[in-house]
Coordinates of C-alpha atoms and ligand atoms in Angstrom, one line a residue:
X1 CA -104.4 58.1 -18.6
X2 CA -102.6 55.3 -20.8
X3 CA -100.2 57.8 -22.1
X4 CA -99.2 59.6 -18.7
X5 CA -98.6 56.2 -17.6
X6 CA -96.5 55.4 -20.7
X7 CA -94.7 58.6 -20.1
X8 CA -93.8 58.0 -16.6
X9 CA -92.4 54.6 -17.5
X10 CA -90.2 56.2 -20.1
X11 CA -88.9 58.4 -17.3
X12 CA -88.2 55.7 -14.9
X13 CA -86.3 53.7 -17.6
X14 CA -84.3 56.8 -18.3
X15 CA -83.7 56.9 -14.3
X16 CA -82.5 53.4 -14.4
X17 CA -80.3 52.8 -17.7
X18 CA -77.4 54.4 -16.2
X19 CA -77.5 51.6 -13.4
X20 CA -76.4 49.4 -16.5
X21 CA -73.2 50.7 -16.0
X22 CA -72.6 49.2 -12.5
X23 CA -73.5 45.5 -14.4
X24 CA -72.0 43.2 -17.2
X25 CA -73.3 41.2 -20.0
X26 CA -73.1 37.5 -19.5
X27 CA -70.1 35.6 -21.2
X28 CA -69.4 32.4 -19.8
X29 CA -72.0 31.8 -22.6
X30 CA -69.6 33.3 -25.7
X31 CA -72.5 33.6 -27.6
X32 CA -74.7 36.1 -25.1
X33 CA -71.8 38.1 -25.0
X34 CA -72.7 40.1 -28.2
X35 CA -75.3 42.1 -26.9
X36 CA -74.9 46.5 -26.0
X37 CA -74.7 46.6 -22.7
X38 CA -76.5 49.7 -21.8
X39 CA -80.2 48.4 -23.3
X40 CA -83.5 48.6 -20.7
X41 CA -86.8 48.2 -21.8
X42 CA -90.1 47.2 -19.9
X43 CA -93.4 46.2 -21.2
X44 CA -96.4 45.7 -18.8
X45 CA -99.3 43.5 -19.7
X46 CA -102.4 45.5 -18.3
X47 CA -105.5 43.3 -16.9
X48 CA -107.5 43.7 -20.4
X49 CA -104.1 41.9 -22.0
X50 CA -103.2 45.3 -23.4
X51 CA -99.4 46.1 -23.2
X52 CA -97.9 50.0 -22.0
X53 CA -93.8 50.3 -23.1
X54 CA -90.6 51.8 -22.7
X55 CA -87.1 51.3 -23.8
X56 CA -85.5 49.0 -25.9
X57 CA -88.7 46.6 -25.9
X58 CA -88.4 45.4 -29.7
X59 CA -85.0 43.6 -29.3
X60 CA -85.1 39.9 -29.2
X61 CA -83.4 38.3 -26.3
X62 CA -82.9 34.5 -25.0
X63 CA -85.1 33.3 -22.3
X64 CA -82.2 31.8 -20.6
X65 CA -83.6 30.9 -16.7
X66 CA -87.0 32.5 -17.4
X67 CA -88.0 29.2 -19.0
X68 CA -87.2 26.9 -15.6
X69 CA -90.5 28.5 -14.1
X70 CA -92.5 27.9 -17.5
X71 CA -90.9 24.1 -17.5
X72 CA -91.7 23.8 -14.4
X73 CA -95.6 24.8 -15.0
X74 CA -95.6 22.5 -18.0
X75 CA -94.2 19.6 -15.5
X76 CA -96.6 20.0 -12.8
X77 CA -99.6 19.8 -15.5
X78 CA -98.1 16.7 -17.2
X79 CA -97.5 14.4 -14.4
X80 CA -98.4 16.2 -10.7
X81 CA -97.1 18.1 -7.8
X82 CA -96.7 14.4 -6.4
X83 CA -94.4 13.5 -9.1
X84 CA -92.6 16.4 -9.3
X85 CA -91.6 17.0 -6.1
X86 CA -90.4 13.6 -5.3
X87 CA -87.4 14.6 -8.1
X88 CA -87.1 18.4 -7.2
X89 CA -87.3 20.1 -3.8
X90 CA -89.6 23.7 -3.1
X91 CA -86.7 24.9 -0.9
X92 CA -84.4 27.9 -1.7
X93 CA -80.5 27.6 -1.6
X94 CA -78.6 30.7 -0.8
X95 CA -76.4 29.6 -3.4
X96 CA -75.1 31.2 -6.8
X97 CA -77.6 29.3 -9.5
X98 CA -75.0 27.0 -11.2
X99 CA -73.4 25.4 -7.4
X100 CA -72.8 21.9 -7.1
X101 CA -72.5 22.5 -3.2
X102 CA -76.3 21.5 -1.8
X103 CA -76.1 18.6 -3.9
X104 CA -73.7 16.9 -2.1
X105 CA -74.7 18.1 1.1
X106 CA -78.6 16.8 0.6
X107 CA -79.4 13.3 0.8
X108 CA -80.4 12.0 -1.3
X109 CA -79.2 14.6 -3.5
X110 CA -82.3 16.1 -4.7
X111 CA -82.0 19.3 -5.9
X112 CA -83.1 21.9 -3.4
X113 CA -85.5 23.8 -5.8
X114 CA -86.7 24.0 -9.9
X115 CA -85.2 27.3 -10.1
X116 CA -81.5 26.6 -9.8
X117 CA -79.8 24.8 -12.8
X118 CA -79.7 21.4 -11.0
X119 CA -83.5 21.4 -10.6
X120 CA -84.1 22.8 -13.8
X121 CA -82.1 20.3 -15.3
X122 CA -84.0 17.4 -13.0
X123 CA -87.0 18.8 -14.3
X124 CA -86.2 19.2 -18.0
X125 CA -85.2 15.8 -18.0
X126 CA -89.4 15.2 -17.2
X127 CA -90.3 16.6 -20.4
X128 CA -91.8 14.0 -22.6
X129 CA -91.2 12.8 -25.7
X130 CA -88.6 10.4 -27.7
X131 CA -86.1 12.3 -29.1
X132 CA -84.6 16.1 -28.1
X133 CA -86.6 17.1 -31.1
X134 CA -90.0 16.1 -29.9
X135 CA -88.6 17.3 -26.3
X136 CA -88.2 20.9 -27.2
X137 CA -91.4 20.7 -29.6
X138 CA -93.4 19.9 -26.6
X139 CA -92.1 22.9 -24.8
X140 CA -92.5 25.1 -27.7
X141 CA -95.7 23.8 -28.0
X142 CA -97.0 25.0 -24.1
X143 CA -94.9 28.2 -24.6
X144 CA -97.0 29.1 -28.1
X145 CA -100.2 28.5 -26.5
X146 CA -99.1 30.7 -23.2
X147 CA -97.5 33.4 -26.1
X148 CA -101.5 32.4 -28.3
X149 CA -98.9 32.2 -31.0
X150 CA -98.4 29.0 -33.9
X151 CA -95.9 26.7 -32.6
X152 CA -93.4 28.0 -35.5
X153 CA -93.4 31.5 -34.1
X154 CA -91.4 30.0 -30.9
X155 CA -87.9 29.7 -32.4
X156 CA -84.6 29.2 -30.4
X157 CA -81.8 30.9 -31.7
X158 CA -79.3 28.0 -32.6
X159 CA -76.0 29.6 -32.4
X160 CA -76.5 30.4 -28.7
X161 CA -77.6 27.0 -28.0
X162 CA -75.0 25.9 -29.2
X163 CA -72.6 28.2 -27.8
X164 CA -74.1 27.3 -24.4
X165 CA -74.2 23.4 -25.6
X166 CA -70.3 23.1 -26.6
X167 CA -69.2 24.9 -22.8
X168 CA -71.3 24.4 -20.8
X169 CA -69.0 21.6 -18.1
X170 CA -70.7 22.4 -15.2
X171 CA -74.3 21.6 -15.9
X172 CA -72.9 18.4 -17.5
X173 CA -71.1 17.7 -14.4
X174 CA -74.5 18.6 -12.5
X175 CA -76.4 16.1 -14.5
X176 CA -73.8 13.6 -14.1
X177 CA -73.9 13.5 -10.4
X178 CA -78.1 13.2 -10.2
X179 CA -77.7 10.5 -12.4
X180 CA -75.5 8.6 -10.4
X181 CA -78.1 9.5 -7.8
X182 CA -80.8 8.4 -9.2
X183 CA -82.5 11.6 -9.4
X184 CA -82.6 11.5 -13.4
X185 CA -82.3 9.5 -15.8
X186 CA -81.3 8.9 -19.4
X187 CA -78.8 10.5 -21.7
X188 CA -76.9 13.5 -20.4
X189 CA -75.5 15.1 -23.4
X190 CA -79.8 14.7 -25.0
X191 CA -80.9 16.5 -21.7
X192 CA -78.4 19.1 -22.2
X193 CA -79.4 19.5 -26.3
X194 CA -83.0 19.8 -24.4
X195 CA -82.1 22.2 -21.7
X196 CA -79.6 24.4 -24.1
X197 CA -82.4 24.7 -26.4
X198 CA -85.0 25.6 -23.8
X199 CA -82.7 28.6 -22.9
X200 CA -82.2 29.4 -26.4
X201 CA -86.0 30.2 -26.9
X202 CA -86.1 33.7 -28.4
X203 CA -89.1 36.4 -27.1
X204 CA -89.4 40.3 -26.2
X205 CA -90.4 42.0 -23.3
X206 CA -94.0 41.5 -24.3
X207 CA -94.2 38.0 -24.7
X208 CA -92.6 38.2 -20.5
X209 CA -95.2 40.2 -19.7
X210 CA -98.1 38.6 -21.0
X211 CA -96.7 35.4 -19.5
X212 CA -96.8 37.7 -16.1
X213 CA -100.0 38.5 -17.0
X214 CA -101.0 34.8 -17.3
X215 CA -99.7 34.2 -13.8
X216 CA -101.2 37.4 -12.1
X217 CA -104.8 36.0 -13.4
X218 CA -104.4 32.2 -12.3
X219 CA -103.9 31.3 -15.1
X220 CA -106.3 32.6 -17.5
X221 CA -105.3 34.2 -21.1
X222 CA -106.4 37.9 -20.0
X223 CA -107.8 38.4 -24.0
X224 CA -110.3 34.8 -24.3
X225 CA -110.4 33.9 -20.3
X226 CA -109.5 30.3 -21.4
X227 CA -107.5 29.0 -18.7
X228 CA -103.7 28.1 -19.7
X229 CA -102.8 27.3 -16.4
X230 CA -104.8 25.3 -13.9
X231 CA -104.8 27.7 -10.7
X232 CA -103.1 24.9 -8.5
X233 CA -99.9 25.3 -10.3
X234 CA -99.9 28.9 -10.9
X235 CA -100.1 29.0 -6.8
X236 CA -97.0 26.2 -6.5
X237 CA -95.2 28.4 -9.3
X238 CA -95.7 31.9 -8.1
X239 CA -94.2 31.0 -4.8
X240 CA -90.9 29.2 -6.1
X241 CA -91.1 32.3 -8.5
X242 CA -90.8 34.2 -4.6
X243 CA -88.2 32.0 -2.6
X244 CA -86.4 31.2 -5.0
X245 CA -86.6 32.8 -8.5
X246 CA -83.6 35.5 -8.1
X247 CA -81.2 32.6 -7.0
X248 CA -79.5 33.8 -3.8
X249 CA -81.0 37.2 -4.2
X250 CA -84.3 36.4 -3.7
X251 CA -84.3 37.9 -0.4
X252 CA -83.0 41.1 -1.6
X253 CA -85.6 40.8 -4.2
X254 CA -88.4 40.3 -1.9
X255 CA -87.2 43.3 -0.2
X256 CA -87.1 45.7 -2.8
X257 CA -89.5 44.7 -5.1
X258 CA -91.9 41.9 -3.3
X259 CA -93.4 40.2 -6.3
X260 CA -93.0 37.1 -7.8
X261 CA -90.1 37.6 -10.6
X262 CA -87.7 35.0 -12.4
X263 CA -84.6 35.9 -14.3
X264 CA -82.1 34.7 -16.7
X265 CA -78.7 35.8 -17.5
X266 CA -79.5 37.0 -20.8
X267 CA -80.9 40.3 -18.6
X268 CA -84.6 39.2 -18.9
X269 CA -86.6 39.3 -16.2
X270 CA -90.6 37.9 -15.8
X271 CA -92.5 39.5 -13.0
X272 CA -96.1 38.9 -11.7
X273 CA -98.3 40.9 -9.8
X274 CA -100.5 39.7 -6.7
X275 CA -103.1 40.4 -4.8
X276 CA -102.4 42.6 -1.6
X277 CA -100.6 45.2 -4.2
X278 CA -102.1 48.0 -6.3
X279 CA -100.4 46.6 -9.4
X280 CA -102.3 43.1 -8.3
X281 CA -103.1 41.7 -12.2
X282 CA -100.6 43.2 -14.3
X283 CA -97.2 41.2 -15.8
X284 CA -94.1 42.9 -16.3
X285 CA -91.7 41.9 -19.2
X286 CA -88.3 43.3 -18.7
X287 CA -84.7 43.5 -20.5
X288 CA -81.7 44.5 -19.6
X289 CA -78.5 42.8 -20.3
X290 CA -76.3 44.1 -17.5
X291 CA -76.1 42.2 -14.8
X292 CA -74.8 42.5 -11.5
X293 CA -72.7 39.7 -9.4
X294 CA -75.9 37.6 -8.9
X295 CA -76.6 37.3 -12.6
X296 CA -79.7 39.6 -12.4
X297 CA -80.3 42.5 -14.3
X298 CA -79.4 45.2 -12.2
X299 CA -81.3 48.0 -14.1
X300 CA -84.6 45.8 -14.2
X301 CA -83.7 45.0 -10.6
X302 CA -83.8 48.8 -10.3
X303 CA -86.6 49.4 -12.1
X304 CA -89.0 47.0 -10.9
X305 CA -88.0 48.4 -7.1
X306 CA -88.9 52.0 -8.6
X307 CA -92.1 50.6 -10.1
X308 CA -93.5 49.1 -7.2
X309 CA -92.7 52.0 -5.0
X310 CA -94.1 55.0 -6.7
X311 CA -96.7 52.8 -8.3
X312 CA -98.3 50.4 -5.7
X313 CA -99.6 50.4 -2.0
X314 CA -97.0 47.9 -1.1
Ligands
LIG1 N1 -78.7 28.6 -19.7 C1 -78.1 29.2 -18.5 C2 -77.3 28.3 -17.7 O1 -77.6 27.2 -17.5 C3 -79.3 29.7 -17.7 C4 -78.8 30.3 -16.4 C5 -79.5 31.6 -16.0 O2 -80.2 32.2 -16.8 N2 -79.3 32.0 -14.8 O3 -76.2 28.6 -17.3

């Protein structure tokens, strides 16, 4: 049974790799811009925390935007939805994932969501701890015990943190204008080591997965059942993860796929099943560096659609 299914998700990532063609590998961060452009692998994390493949699932890849749900969880169990949500909004924007535009338009300037680069930032700037070194250990430290990994095992790979660190204007000029807002606080160019780093964080398609996996079961490691995640913010997270986790395709997401998913530019995307649909606990872990206009993997856009059509009830 495992291996049919194994064999059918080799086919459909065959199906989709030439949709890598239509895409293109990020560069606005120089250092992402090193990666083969045709790669496509998917790993799914079954209910028993077991994994099926296909594809290129053992390269390494940059979480990138992935990590703004996952700091987001860590928030909402440090300090409370209250909290939270009196910095960051639970709205989506309709707008590309680094614009300035909302900003300015909202008063008082609150970032519309946690799953644009303004909110992430707003809520990166929540994580605790003295110094940027203690800030990323403490998000290492919540990633390892999602990943039930040592906190060494979750490394960010420096050059690309850098890379993003020395150009990256824009979210500078983002955290510039909350400041003067009110809506964070502290030393720009520290929350930027913080947040560059965050995105930095190195994992596979399997480490994605389980973290779908995670989410699907409300929070509970699918191997021990000890719970990672209190249900409450699982609930809060999944449904940013809907609204708003594809940027200003998240409509087009719900659409076609119509699961909870959030993606980063380095071609990774994290999906989660739910309830009403056949593939209701699994996670999906996928990779695939192409991207189209959005900044989403358009393979992995492709093959999650194919997935959930041949595969569920939905
Ligand atoms: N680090 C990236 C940035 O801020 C993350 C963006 C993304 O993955 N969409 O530009």
């Amino acid at each position: 049974m495992m291996n049919v299914l194994e064999q059918q998700l080799a086919h459909l990532v065959d199906e989709c790799r030439p949709y890598t063609a239509q895409g293109k590998v990020a560069d606005y961060i120089p250092e992402l811009a090193h990666v083969k452009d045709d790669l496509l692998g998917v790993a799914i994390c079954l209910p028993d925390g077991s994994y099926i493949h296909a594809g290129d699932v053992h390269h390494k890849f940059t979480i990138q935007s992935v990590s703004k749900a996952l700091a987001l969880c860590y928030v909402l169990m440090e300090f409370g939805e209250d909290y939270v949500f009196s910095k960051v909004g639970m709205e989506p924007t309709g707008d590309a994932f680094n614009s300035i535009a909302k900003l300015e338009e909202t008063v008082p300037s609150k970032p519309l969501n946690p799953m644009i680069n303004a909110g992430a930032l707003a809520v990166t700037s929540m994580i605790l701890g003295d110094t940027a070194e203690l800030k990323i250990y403490q998000f290492r430290q919540f990633l390892a015990t999602l990943l039930g990994v040592p906190v060494e095992e979750v490394r960010y790979n420096e050059k690309v943190a850098r890379s993003e660190y020395e150009t990256t204007d824009l979210n500078r000029a983002l955290l510039y204008f909350m400041r003067h807002h009110g809506i964070v606080e502290g030393d720009v160019d520290e929350i930027i080591d913080v947040y560059t780093k965050q995105c930095a964080i190195e994992i596979d398609c399997f480490d994605l997965a389980r973290i779908g996996r995670i989410l699907s079961g409300n929070g509970e490691d699918p191997v021990t059942g000890d719970e990672l995640i209190p249900r409450r913010v699982v609930r809060i997270v999944k449904a940013i993860m809907t609204t708003c986790g594809m940027y200003d395709a998240s409509g087009e997401f719900a659409v076609r796929v119509g699961l909870p998913g959030k993606s980063g530019v380095s071609g990774a995307i994290l999906a989660t099943g739910k309830h009403e649909l056949g593939l209701s606990d699994v996670g999906f872990g996928i990779f695939g560096p192409a991207l189209d206009s959005k900044g989403n993997s358009i393979a992995g856009m492709k093959l999650l659609e194919l997935l959930v059509e041949r595969y569920t009830s939905r």
